[in-house]
Amino acid sequence: MTRQTTGASTAAAPIAAATPAVVVDVDILERNVAAMASFAAKNGLALRPHAKTHKIPGIAHRQVAAGAVGLTVATIGEAEVFAATGIEDIFIAYPLWVDERAAGRLLALTDVARLTLGVDSAEGAQQVARSLGAAASRVAVRVEIDSGHHRSGVPPLQAADVALAAASAGLSVTGVFTFPGHSYGPGAAAPAVADENAALSAAAVSLQDAGFTELEVSGGSTPSALSSSGDTLTELRPGVYVFGDAQQWELGHCRPEDIALTVESTVVSRRTGPAGEPRFVVDAGSKVLGTDRAAWATGYGRLLDHPDARIVALSEHHATVEWPSGQDVPPLGARLRVVPNHVCLTVNLVDEVLAVRDGVAEERWAVAARGRNS
Amino acid sequence: MTRQTTGASTAAAPIAAATPAVVVDVDILERNVAAMASFAAKNGLALRPHAKTHKIPGIAHRQVAAGAVGLTVATIGEAEVFAATGIEDIFIAYPLWVDERAAGRLLALTDVARLTLGVDSAEGAQQVARSLGAAASRVAVRVEIDSGHHRSGVPPLQAADVALAAASAGLSVTGVFTFPGHSYGPGAAAPAVADENAALSAAAVSLQDAGFTELEVSGGSTPSALSSSGDTLTELRPGVYVFGDAQQWELGHCRPEDIALTVESTVVSRRTGPAGEPRFVVDAGSKVLGTDRAAWATGYGRLLDHPDARIVALSEHHATVEWPSGQDVPPLGARLRVVPNHVCLTVNLVDEVLAVRDGVAEERWAVAARGRNS
């Protein structure tokens, strides 16, 4: 087994784990954590990283130690995992439908953390209040705004209606937020930031006009975060920046040397493609990489050390690599580092990651919130 | 919360679990297990179901009780899980690169199960033999054939070379196999079956000419299985048939009433689409459904009880549903059953499934081989 070293970035020493194995370079991770914290501080922005990306308490605590005000999560289950490790300020940035069971879990969380929920409808807010009953005042809510991603969230000018309904139901309204998911595309970050600023500004003004004060104005995705400013926002919620991934690489939002997470894989099969070009299969398939592939992506992931190679097909345990003509084809048994397209899905597929410094595995980190979808 | 009942299939009583929740209808599952077993028996075919689909020992034992000769798996880790529950005949249908660590695990498996490996190169076979050393005779190998899917496997006429190399290295060659993955497409099953028969026949003949006898000739995917016959094959390896999924539904290989696995989800957000059409978000996203979407698929999954609805966008915790005009839109809090496009990915995302009969949750089944990618 040989690690191939012909590519752009410095290849580490081989990791001895069975493949596929998810490997985190802790030095790069810590550099990414520090860089975003520094950007936020310099721009007067609170940083509340989205922990759905990593689901790992040790990374959350590094973020908080670097200055994060708390965490963002997507589910009650994620909040429970991080609260249990001592994270004291958690925003569930999702329009939960809070039934009786969910209400009990939320109340338990308020015993150990400052808890904020997303809402994007009067009915949803009223349901939160109804289910929490007399304890409704123990959670804060922020109104989700649709800034152009057109997923959840209300148009900016409907934000006040939701806020007023929430307040009437007994909830404390503390801000507005959006996810500018339309920042994921070539050249899309700058216009998405403009949309985000416009939508959040309009929403915040309408809430102020309705009498709400001291509002948090929260935005940010990894593609848009470094273009954000404190002129409109008070808070950033990027997630992917801790690891980077092939999407961020291909969109120009990280460099290969900023990528902290790779999937160590082994070449298991070789063949030639339709035009006689060299192809081979590595054992990192969709059950470890995830299948996300944007229309603009060059493939189903990238090889960190071989930027000219392309992953042209993906099934559960096979990634088919098209290899650049004229370069030596890796032998069977060679190990290659795959960069997943969307790292959030990769982490959620494994129970633990190998934490490595200088190519040496130091620890195994449990993905404690893996699979906590509810 | 109300379950919507306007669709094609009979809606069960609500499942009280937090959503998203993966629910298996045991009656339908057992019907599917029995039907494939019956087909195989009538056609003189051994059935060796692929357990990567379900990863659940209780389902494997139902398959064996119905007549399966053993299991197919994709990884050593899956083999270990099933062998530990008493499955005694396991085929790892994957061209493993067997290093020292893998060899130790394979040897341990041979203490409790009859073990067969896939090989698709002389080097891969020689590596198996080298790593196993004196114990090489304790595993059998089958040569993988590329019948048109162009993933792993050798062209039929190269099969004998691989078989001879394996035999020279001390391995027992017991057959040939293929995965006709190009059966996944509209109208693709019949030509894929023809390709499979032609490729396996040619490979088997070439092995016989080279002196190999008593060969297993193994094929079959869920789309192609019911078109297979004992004229060429001796064994079938379908996986998805136990549950069905939206891909099989849309390809016509199962009916909605044959679908045994759904993801119970909750409507959390409502809006209107670009043309004013009703849209809403349910809380089953890519972290429970998986993101597989073939070019011919109508969306990112289907709603079992609402065949006219379409899932037009998917992110980690949001599935955006486009609702048929003129039908009552489900209220916030309504529960809907989502059929994943590719069920193998869904099962691999959860630690347990709810096993239900007549809409009542009877048991929680651990997905014991979840995440066992190596």
XYZ file of C-alpha atoms in Angstrom:
748
model
C 0.000 0.000 0.000
C 1.354 3.399 -0.948
C -0.100 6.797 -0.469
C -0.010 8.691 -3.737
C 1.866 11.980 -3.495
C 1.663 13.543 -6.928
C -1.064 16.064 -6.103
C -1.336 19.603 -4.874
C -1.410 19.274 -1.128
C 1.046 17.683 1.210
C 0.139 14.073 1.794
C 0.264 12.866 5.355
C 1.688 9.571 6.468
C -0.620 6.604 5.992
C -3.418 6.087 8.464
C -3.474 2.449 9.471
C -7.239 2.161 9.968
C -9.458 -0.122 7.944
C -10.983 1.814 5.067
C -13.153 3.711 4.468
C -12.237 5.772 7.548
C -13.208 9.361 8.277
C -10.103 11.282 9.318
C -9.978 14.763 10.859
C -6.743 16.738 10.770
C -6.918 18.515 14.112
C -4.372 21.202 13.250
C -6.360 22.287 10.217
C -9.629 22.052 12.155
C -8.288 24.310 14.897
C -6.997 26.792 12.331
C -10.449 26.933 10.717
C -12.141 27.394 14.089
C -9.774 30.239 14.976
C -10.056 31.965 11.613
C -13.850 32.214 11.686
C -13.805 33.305 15.321
C -11.302 36.030 14.447
C -13.382 37.200 11.481
C -16.513 37.415 13.606
C -14.745 39.287 16.391
C -13.185 41.800 14.008
C -16.558 42.521 12.453
C -18.468 42.837 15.690
C -20.494 39.715 14.998
C -21.450 37.056 17.476
C -20.553 33.575 16.205
C -23.005 30.744 16.816
C -21.691 27.862 14.684
C -24.063 25.255 13.331
C -23.129 22.005 15.042
C -25.108 19.778 12.657
C -21.937 19.744 10.570
C -19.719 18.040 13.129
C -22.013 16.612 15.834
C -18.906 16.222 17.995
C -18.749 17.765 21.488
C -14.972 18.265 21.419
C -15.329 20.460 18.342
C -18.198 22.424 19.874
C -16.107 23.164 22.931
C -13.213 24.312 20.741
C -15.638 26.706 19.038
C -16.891 28.080 22.342
C -13.342 28.383 23.692
C -12.495 30.440 20.592
C -15.326 32.850 21.367
C -18.566 31.391 20.019
C -21.573 32.627 22.021
C -23.230 29.230 21.801
C -24.325 26.714 19.204
C -26.888 26.381 16.487
C -28.486 22.964 15.998
C -31.246 21.551 13.812
C -32.995 19.152 16.170
C -33.947 18.670 19.792
C -31.787 15.553 19.832
C -28.706 17.504 18.815
C -29.474 20.105 21.499
C -29.721 17.335 24.104
C -26.343 15.876 23.167
C -24.521 19.202 23.316
C -26.328 20.463 26.425
C -25.306 17.268 28.201
C -21.669 18.194 27.599
C -22.073 21.658 29.094
C -22.946 23.885 26.136
C -25.137 26.511 27.789
C -26.668 28.513 24.934
C -28.391 26.675 22.096
C -30.518 27.849 19.192
C -32.621 25.219 17.426
C -32.814 26.960 14.040
C -35.756 24.929 12.778
C -39.515 25.473 12.715
C -40.280 22.623 15.107
C -43.841 21.400 15.462
C -43.857 21.048 19.244
C -46.122 18.263 20.451
C -46.393 17.158 24.059
C -43.403 14.853 23.859
C -41.230 17.551 22.281
C -42.376 20.044 24.909
C -41.171 17.798 27.698
C -37.770 17.492 26.084
C -37.521 21.242 25.525
C -38.390 21.942 29.129
C -35.720 19.564 30.317
C -33.247 21.419 28.122
C -34.168 24.755 29.679
C -32.935 23.412 33.007
C -29.386 23.293 31.661
C -29.203 25.750 28.752
C -30.500 29.038 27.454
C -32.777 27.806 24.679
C -34.031 29.598 21.570
C -36.311 28.107 18.903
C -37.053 29.075 15.332
C -40.652 29.769 14.268
C -42.001 30.580 10.833
C -45.756 30.675 11.341
C -48.301 31.990 13.811
C -49.692 28.460 14.200
C -46.256 27.016 14.866
C -45.556 29.664 17.515
C -48.958 29.147 19.109
C -48.329 25.405 19.181
C -45.013 25.962 20.954
C -46.748 28.089 23.566
C -49.705 25.712 23.946
C -47.483 22.675 24.442
C -45.147 24.424 26.862
C -48.028 25.900 28.825
C -46.974 27.893 31.861
C -43.328 27.240 30.987
C -43.553 29.048 27.639
C -41.570 31.970 28.966
C -38.571 29.691 29.480
C -37.801 29.551 25.759
C -37.095 32.418 23.403
C -38.070 32.391 19.742
C -36.645 33.962 16.617
C -38.670 34.390 13.464
C -37.268 32.627 10.413
C -37.099 34.755 7.259
C -36.933 33.492 3.697
C -34.136 35.495 2.130
C -34.218 33.718 -1.228
C -33.540 30.040 -0.538
C -37.311 29.392 -0.563
C -37.313 26.533 1.896
C -38.769 27.454 5.297
C -39.163 30.994 6.646
C -41.617 33.795 5.916
C -41.213 36.762 3.578
C -39.674 39.691 5.501
C -42.866 41.700 5.644
C -44.771 38.822 7.267
C -42.250 38.546 10.076
C -44.064 40.994 12.329
C -47.286 38.986 12.089
C -45.496 35.863 13.290
C -43.690 37.789 16.021
C -46.910 39.357 17.267
C -48.648 35.973 17.311
C -45.731 34.490 19.241
C -45.712 37.329 21.738
C -49.485 37.144 22.167
C -49.088 33.433 22.939
C -46.628 34.246 25.704
C -43.311 33.637 23.965
C -40.340 35.951 24.157
C -39.356 37.116 20.652
C -35.636 37.848 20.551
C -34.735 38.116 16.892
C -34.937 37.158 13.268
C -32.813 34.711 11.324
C -32.331 33.329 7.869
C -30.311 30.688 6.078
C -29.107 32.077 2.746
C -28.844 28.627 1.210
C -28.894 30.094 -2.285
C -25.291 31.109 -1.574
C -24.330 27.578 -2.670
C -23.463 28.069 -6.304
C -20.786 29.574 -8.526
C -20.853 33.324 -8.047
C -23.878 33.000 -5.789
C -22.420 34.104 -2.471
C -22.329 37.880 -3.098
C -25.913 38.178 -4.336
C -27.073 35.876 -1.528
C -25.396 38.129 1.033
C -27.186 41.114 -0.510
C -30.495 39.239 -0.344
C -29.796 38.211 3.224
C -29.018 41.752 4.305
C -32.081 43.158 2.576
C -34.439 40.509 3.934
C -33.145 40.601 7.503
C -33.083 44.424 7.544
C -36.663 44.644 6.345
C -37.775 42.025 8.839
C -35.927 43.636 11.719
C -37.376 47.055 10.921
C -40.882 45.653 10.769
C -40.429 43.988 14.150
C -39.045 47.218 15.612
C -42.036 49.094 14.193
C -44.225 46.548 15.957
C -42.496 47.318 19.238
C -39.888 44.571 19.515
C -36.471 45.681 20.744
C -32.983 44.273 21.309
C -33.304 41.933 18.383
C -30.656 39.478 17.265
C -30.273 39.519 13.486
C -28.749 36.196 12.565
C -27.553 34.909 9.225
C -24.660 33.310 7.523
C -23.723 30.146 5.740
C -20.157 29.058 5.070
C -20.183 30.460 1.515
C -21.602 33.792 2.673
C -20.047 34.170 6.128
C -16.822 35.932 5.185
C -18.781 38.460 3.098
C -21.036 39.361 6.022
C -20.714 42.516 8.044
C -21.977 43.871 11.314
C -23.886 46.605 9.483
C -26.959 44.380 9.229
C -26.198 41.200 11.127
C -25.505 40.736 14.809
C -24.709 37.004 14.515
C -23.258 34.416 12.112
C -24.189 30.721 11.979
C -21.815 28.944 9.569
C -21.294 25.202 9.977
C -19.165 23.631 7.245
C -16.193 25.984 7.763
C -14.739 23.772 10.479
C -13.962 21.011 7.984
C -14.425 22.403 4.485
C -15.533 20.025 1.756
C -15.460 19.586 -2.003
C -18.383 21.976 -2.464
C -16.565 24.782 -0.650
C -13.358 23.943 -2.511
C -15.061 24.047 -5.907
C -16.904 27.271 -5.018
C -13.644 28.901 -3.938
C -14.635 29.254 -0.273
C -11.782 27.109 0.979
C -8.444 25.923 -0.366
C -7.426 22.252 -0.451
C -5.036 22.926 2.425
C -7.966 24.180 4.537
C -9.824 20.868 4.293
C -9.750 19.173 7.682
C -11.834 16.077 6.967
C -11.142 13.378 4.420
C -12.224 9.806 3.891
C -9.267 7.455 3.750
C -10.044 4.890 1.061
C -8.411 1.974 -0.734
C -8.206 1.226 -4.458
C -10.012 -2.108 -4.858
C -10.666 -2.480 -8.600
C -9.164 -1.131 -11.833
C -10.498 -0.995 -15.370
C -10.526 1.253 -18.411
C -13.388 3.583 -19.317
C -15.367 3.805 -22.548
C -12.577 5.709 -24.336
C -9.790 3.601 -22.890
C -9.095 6.102 -20.124
C -7.880 4.732 -16.790
C -10.540 4.227 -14.137
C -10.528 2.601 -10.763
C -12.818 2.045 -7.806
C -12.104 3.116 -4.235
C -14.063 1.708 -1.317
C -15.575 5.015 -0.160
C -19.140 4.943 -1.470
C -22.346 6.748 -0.732
C -22.669 5.058 2.667
C -19.712 7.098 3.890
C -19.578 10.080 1.529
C -23.292 10.802 1.134
C -24.769 11.351 -2.321
C -25.180 15.130 -2.477
C -24.065 16.411 -5.854
C -24.991 19.911 -6.946
C -25.514 20.526 -10.645
C -22.292 22.555 -10.738
C -20.148 19.956 -8.935
C -17.446 18.228 -10.977
C -18.229 14.855 -9.470
C -19.285 12.941 -6.336
C -16.386 14.258 -4.276
C -12.732 15.023 -4.926
C -9.378 13.382 -4.267
C -7.442 15.758 -2.034
C -4.022 14.837 -3.392
C -5.122 14.497 -7.015
C -7.137 17.539 -8.012
C -7.317 16.491 -11.668
C -9.043 13.181 -10.922
C -12.844 13.003 -11.030
C -15.294 10.766 -9.166
C -17.654 9.981 -12.014
C -19.941 7.420 -10.379
C -20.905 6.520 -6.844
C -22.747 3.584 -5.345
C -22.962 2.362 -1.787
C -19.444 0.986 -1.531
C -17.840 2.039 -4.800
C -16.573 5.411 -5.990
C -15.446 5.222 -9.598
C -12.503 7.522 -10.258
C -11.585 8.764 -13.714
C -7.861 9.309 -13.679
C -5.969 11.935 -15.682
C -4.346 10.473 -18.788
C -0.619 10.273 -18.577
C -0.419 10.072 -14.792
C 0.573 6.823 -13.113
C -2.544 4.985 -12.055
C -2.525 4.029 -8.371
C -2.057 0.303 -7.835
C -4.638 -1.918 -6.159
C -4.298 -1.443 -2.440
C -3.163 2.200 -2.730
C -4.761 4.575 -0.273
C -6.317 7.838 -1.364
C -7.955 10.672 0.548
C -11.447 11.500 -0.667
C -13.004 14.876 0.092
C -16.784 14.495 0.338
C -18.964 16.959 -1.534
C -21.041 17.812 1.536
C -19.277 17.055 4.770
C -22.379 17.260 7.007
C -23.686 14.054 5.448
C -20.390 12.213 5.812
C -20.030 12.872 9.524
C -23.620 11.743 10.080
C -22.790 8.375 8.522
C -20.091 7.303 10.967
C -20.061 6.617 14.680
C -16.578 7.998 15.149
C -13.822 9.867 13.364
C -10.081 9.460 13.659
C -8.492 12.641 15.012
C -5.042 12.986 13.517
C -2.099 15.347 13.986
C 0.819 15.216 11.563
C -0.703 12.123 9.996
C -0.711 10.182 13.245
C -4.023 9.077 14.734
C -4.220 10.523 18.235
C -7.790 9.845 19.294
C -11.132 8.504 18.176
C -13.877 11.058 18.536
C -17.425 9.810 18.884
C -19.943 11.519 16.610
C -22.167 11.885 19.630
C -25.120 13.498 17.859
C -25.034 11.172 14.843
C -28.502 10.234 13.684
C -30.221 12.535 16.183
C -32.791 13.590 13.613
C -35.606 14.268 16.054
C -52.084 15.978 14.179
C -53.998 14.092 11.558
C -52.872 11.484 9.147
C -53.988 12.380 5.655
C -56.101 9.703 4.046
C -56.897 10.973 0.567
C -54.327 8.868 -1.266
C -54.139 5.513 -2.948
C -53.167 3.140 -0.210
C -54.786 2.397 3.095
C -53.381 4.639 5.770
C -52.484 3.017 9.044
C -53.185 4.455 12.468
C -50.768 7.168 13.565
C -47.397 6.105 14.910
C -46.716 8.035 18.085
C -42.947 8.272 17.702
C -41.062 11.535 17.332
C -40.491 12.280 13.667
C -38.748 11.543 11.431
C -39.074 7.853 12.317
C -38.329 4.866 10.113
C -41.251 2.458 10.247
C -41.343 -1.115 8.934
C -44.675 -2.792 8.296
C -43.861 -6.362 9.309
C -46.799 -7.951 7.492
C -45.721 -6.438 4.185
C -42.082 -7.279 4.875
C -42.915 -10.926 5.520
C -45.048 -11.059 2.375
C -42.131 -9.710 0.337
C -39.709 -12.199 1.895
C -42.063 -15.080 1.136
C -42.785 -13.967 -2.431
C -39.131 -13.816 -3.482
C -38.391 -17.117 -1.754
C -41.285 -18.702 -3.597
C -40.143 -17.298 -6.949
C -36.611 -18.599 -6.415
C -37.817 -22.035 -5.376
C -40.172 -22.349 -8.352
C -37.368 -21.451 -10.732
C -34.777 -23.722 -9.213
C -32.678 -20.796 -8.012
C -30.867 -20.495 -4.735
C -31.695 -17.235 -2.979
C -28.898 -15.368 -1.217
C -30.418 -11.968 -0.369
C -28.194 -8.908 -0.067
C -28.356 -7.861 3.565
C -26.810 -4.424 2.999
C -30.370 -3.286 2.375
C -31.729 -4.061 5.828
C -28.686 -4.656 8.098
C -31.118 -6.184 10.598
C -30.570 -9.716 11.950
C -34.273 -10.405 12.474
C -34.904 -9.830 8.786
C -31.946 -12.001 7.778
C -33.297 -14.852 9.862
C -36.740 -14.449 8.280
C -35.048 -14.746 4.871
C -33.180 -17.893 5.877
C -36.288 -19.402 7.455
C -38.068 -18.816 4.129
C -35.400 -20.811 2.326
C -32.466 -18.491 1.607
C -29.195 -20.455 1.387
C -27.311 -17.685 3.163
C -26.652 -13.986 2.864
C -24.811 -11.615 0.616
C -23.057 -8.667 2.255
C -20.789 -5.865 1.049
C -18.272 -5.597 3.887
C -16.424 -7.653 6.455
C -18.185 -5.653 9.159
C -21.604 -6.675 7.870
C -20.461 -10.291 7.731
C -19.312 -10.089 11.341
C -22.640 -8.742 12.529
C -24.698 -11.415 10.797
C -22.319 -14.278 11.601
C -22.556 -13.320 15.258
C -26.304 -13.932 15.095
C -25.876 -17.405 13.639
C -25.985 -16.876 9.868
C -23.736 -19.683 8.655
C -23.161 -18.984 4.966
C -22.024 -15.542 3.873
C -20.815 -14.163 0.558
C -18.944 -10.849 0.648
C -19.750 -9.740 -2.900
C -17.042 -7.129 -3.098
C -13.465 -7.088 -4.443
C -11.854 -6.621 -1.033
C -8.217 -5.624 -0.816
C -7.239 -7.966 2.013
C -4.483 -6.587 4.198
C -3.229 -8.247 7.359
C -5.924 -6.750 9.537
C -8.672 -7.821 7.143
C -7.174 -11.300 6.927
C -7.427 -11.732 10.681
C -11.072 -10.752 10.623
C -11.825 -13.076 7.719
C -10.172 -15.980 9.475
C -12.211 -15.358 12.586
C -15.319 -15.416 10.404
C -14.389 -18.788 8.951
C -14.623 -20.247 12.432
C -18.370 -19.597 12.468
C -19.512 -19.355 8.854
C -18.904 -20.719 5.395
C -17.274 -17.684 3.772
C -16.999 -16.692 0.116
C -15.300 -13.560 -1.250
C -15.565 -11.719 -4.537
C -12.431 -11.124 -6.601
C -12.047 -9.202 -9.838
C -8.313 -9.226 -10.471
C -5.391 -11.621 -10.313
C -3.603 -9.212 -7.966
C -6.616 -8.986 -5.671
C -6.886 -12.782 -5.514
C -3.159 -13.171 -4.912
C -3.371 -10.590 -2.136
C -6.198 -12.553 -0.498
C -4.090 -15.712 -0.608
C -0.908 -13.977 0.563
C -2.625 -12.345 3.531
C -4.453 -15.510 4.549
C -1.344 -17.622 4.181
C -1.809 -21.240 5.134
C -5.471 -20.561 5.875
C -6.261 -19.513 2.286
C -8.138 -22.748 1.687
C -10.674 -21.767 4.334
C -12.329 -19.178 2.070
C -13.878 -19.678 -1.333
C -13.836 -17.032 -4.049
C -16.137 -16.162 -6.911
C -14.999 -14.076 -9.844
C -16.925 -10.852 -10.381
C -18.076 -10.223 -13.946
C -18.983 -6.866 -15.455
C -22.268 -7.514 -17.228
C -22.841 -3.916 -18.302
C -22.954 -1.822 -15.134
C -19.253 -0.952 -15.629
C -18.378 -0.610 -11.987
C -16.222 -3.450 -10.663
C -15.873 -6.877 -12.274
C -13.973 -8.148 -15.308
C -15.230 -8.713 -18.854
C -16.537 -12.287 -19.178
C -13.620 -13.512 -21.239
C -11.093 -12.365 -18.637
C -12.816 -14.369 -15.904
C -10.760 -17.486 -16.482
C -7.506 -15.557 -16.068
C -8.610 -14.328 -12.663
C -9.880 -17.769 -11.687
C -6.637 -19.432 -12.702
C -4.589 -16.864 -10.765
C -6.784 -17.410 -7.714
C -6.483 -21.183 -7.969
C -2.714 -20.967 -8.469
C -2.529 -18.876 -5.315
C -4.298 -21.607 -3.369
C -7.868 -20.307 -3.315
C -10.918 -22.398 -4.054
C -12.838 -20.900 -7.003
C -16.520 -21.748 -6.661
C -18.303 -19.523 -9.125
C -18.913 -16.309 -10.984
C -21.208 -13.434 -10.097
C -22.387 -10.101 -11.383
C -24.503 -7.180 -10.282
C -26.614 -6.004 -13.220
C -26.910 -2.488 -11.823
C -27.859 -1.121 -15.207
C -31.257 -2.717 -14.546
C -32.111 0.479 -12.622
C -33.892 2.536 -15.240
C -37.178 2.730 -17.132
C -37.379 -0.300 -19.400
C -33.861 -1.308 -18.396
C -34.566 -4.544 -16.540
C -35.182 -6.819 -19.524
C -32.057 -5.808 -21.459
C -30.015 -5.981 -18.255
C -31.234 -9.534 -17.661
C -30.196 -10.423 -21.191
C -26.764 -8.862 -20.601
C -26.459 -10.664 -17.296
C -27.308 -14.035 -18.819
C -24.914 -13.524 -21.707
C -22.044 -12.327 -19.520
C -22.417 -14.989 -16.864
C -22.850 -17.767 -19.439
C -19.718 -16.731 -21.281
C -17.766 -16.449 -18.051
C -19.000 -19.783 -16.744
C -18.156 -21.547 -19.990
C -14.674 -20.074 -19.993
C -14.116 -21.262 -16.441
C -15.415 -24.725 -17.324
C -13.075 -24.789 -20.311
C -10.269 -23.951 -17.898
C -11.202 -26.957 -15.788
C -13.371 -25.443 -13.047
C -16.471 -27.414 -12.139
C -19.559 -27.164 -9.909
C -19.715 -23.417 -10.377
C -22.297 -21.157 -8.814
C -23.584 -18.620 -11.316
C -24.967 -15.763 -9.280
C -26.802 -12.645 -10.373
C -29.865 -10.628 -9.726
C -30.881 -7.217 -8.535
C -34.369 -6.353 -7.358
C -35.366 -4.892 -10.751
C -34.058 -7.951 -12.598
C -34.727 -10.754 -10.136
C -38.231 -11.694 -11.202
C -37.114 -11.871 -14.847
C -34.330 -14.304 -14.024
C -34.448 -17.997 -14.735
C -32.557 -21.105 -13.758
C -31.456 -21.598 -17.373
C -28.332 -19.517 -16.756
C -28.277 -18.626 -13.077
C -27.990 -20.878 -10.080
C -28.457 -18.117 -7.518
C -30.183 -14.734 -7.014
C -28.941 -11.896 -4.781
C -31.656 -9.194 -4.624
C -31.682 -6.854 -1.646
C -34.242 -4.051 -1.900
C -37.219 -6.409 -2.446
C -37.732 -6.835 1.298
C -38.829 -3.215 1.689
C -39.385 -1.760 -1.762
C -38.764 1.945 -2.262
C -39.695 4.855 -4.503
C -37.242 3.746 -7.186
C -38.832 0.300 -7.422
C -42.293 1.868 -7.323
C -41.489 4.309 -10.142
C -39.808 1.568 -12.201
C -42.849 -0.679 -11.793
C -41.049 -3.374 -9.782
C -43.273 -2.982 -6.746
C -46.683 -1.531 -6.017
C -47.319 1.058 -3.313
C -48.981 -1.651 -1.241
C -45.776 -3.711 -1.370
C -43.704 -0.979 0.294
C -42.778 -2.111 3.778
C -40.630 0.819 4.915
C -41.664 4.446 5.220
C -40.399 7.481 7.062
C -43.039 8.976 9.300
C -42.706 12.745 9.045
C -44.411 15.916 10.236
C -45.461 19.004 8.273
C -43.473 21.860 9.852
C -43.731 24.766 7.396
C -46.105 25.887 4.635
C -45.713 28.355 1.797
C -46.648 28.823 -1.832
C -44.353 28.084 -4.740
C -43.284 30.344 -7.613
C -46.617 29.936 -9.440
C -48.719 30.160 -6.309
C -48.959 26.384 -5.979
C -49.171 24.956 -2.462
C -45.903 23.758 -0.972
C -44.904 22.589 2.446
C -41.921 21.186 4.290
C -41.829 17.883 6.165
C -39.082 17.070 8.635
C -37.683 14.043 6.771
C -34.561 15.363 5.044
C -31.461 13.883 3.524
C -30.151 12.788 6.915
C -32.898 10.184 7.092
C -33.921 9.658 3.446
C -30.509 9.790 1.756
C -29.990 11.919 -1.333
C -30.009 9.355 -4.141
C -32.046 10.653 -7.039
C -31.775 8.990 -10.430
C -32.236 11.154 -13.507
C -35.580 9.440 -14.160
C -36.947 9.829 -10.620
C -39.865 12.214 -10.165
C -38.394 13.685 -6.986
C -36.430 12.996 -3.824
C -38.850 10.353 -2.597
C -42.610 9.863 -2.672
C -45.509 10.259 -0.279
C -47.058 6.815 0.095
C -50.589 8.068 0.639
C -50.390 10.934 -1.868
C -49.007 9.629 -5.137
C -49.630 12.922 -6.943
C -47.448 14.952 -4.584
C -43.792 15.545 -5.478
C -40.756 16.101 -3.263
C -39.090 18.875 -5.231
C -36.217 19.811 -2.917
C -34.335 18.120 -0.130
C -31.897 19.377 2.460
C -30.686 17.817 5.663
C -33.877 18.273 7.661
C -36.337 19.614 5.094
C -38.196 17.886 2.277
C -40.149 20.411 0.226
C -43.384 18.918 -1.083
C -45.241 20.308 -4.067
C -48.879 19.519 -3.507
C -51.441 18.807 -6.207
C -53.617 21.847 -6.927
C -57.161 21.484 -5.723
C -56.409 18.981 -2.960
C -56.623 20.062 0.659
C -53.174 20.955 1.890
C -52.170 19.111 5.074
C -52.113 21.374 8.114
C -48.996 22.072 10.139
C -48.450 19.119 12.442
C -49.979 16.599 10.009
C -48.102 13.354 9.650
C -47.183 11.929 6.275
C -45.435 8.736 5.217
C -42.426 9.332 2.968
C -41.085 6.543 0.774
C -37.344 7.009 0.273
C -35.954 6.764 -3.232
C -33.277 4.242 -2.247
C -34.106 2.374 0.916
C -30.581 0.999 1.544
C -29.381 4.508 2.370
C -32.292 5.236 4.689
C -31.784 2.168 6.849
C -28.088 2.963 7.129
C -28.923 6.378 8.599
C -30.823 5.183 11.659
C -29.873 3.113 14.668
C -33.256 1.452 14.900
C -36.540 1.068 13.068
C -40.037 0.768 14.464
C -41.534 -2.603 13.594
C -45.274 -2.178 13.176
C -48.221 -4.487 12.586
C -51.609 -3.039 11.736
C -50.231 0.416 12.411
C -49.234 -0.434 15.964
C -45.573 -0.322 16.947
C -44.659 -3.753 18.287
C -40.901 -3.623 18.606
C -37.809 -1.550 17.941
C -35.335 -3.361 15.752
C -31.688 -2.341 15.982
C -29.993 -1.751 12.644
C -27.150 -3.868 13.899
C -24.894 -3.503 10.861
C -25.482 0.237 10.423
C -22.342 2.065 9.431
C -20.274 -1.124 9.140
C -18.541 0.140 6.013
C -15.319 -1.746 6.537
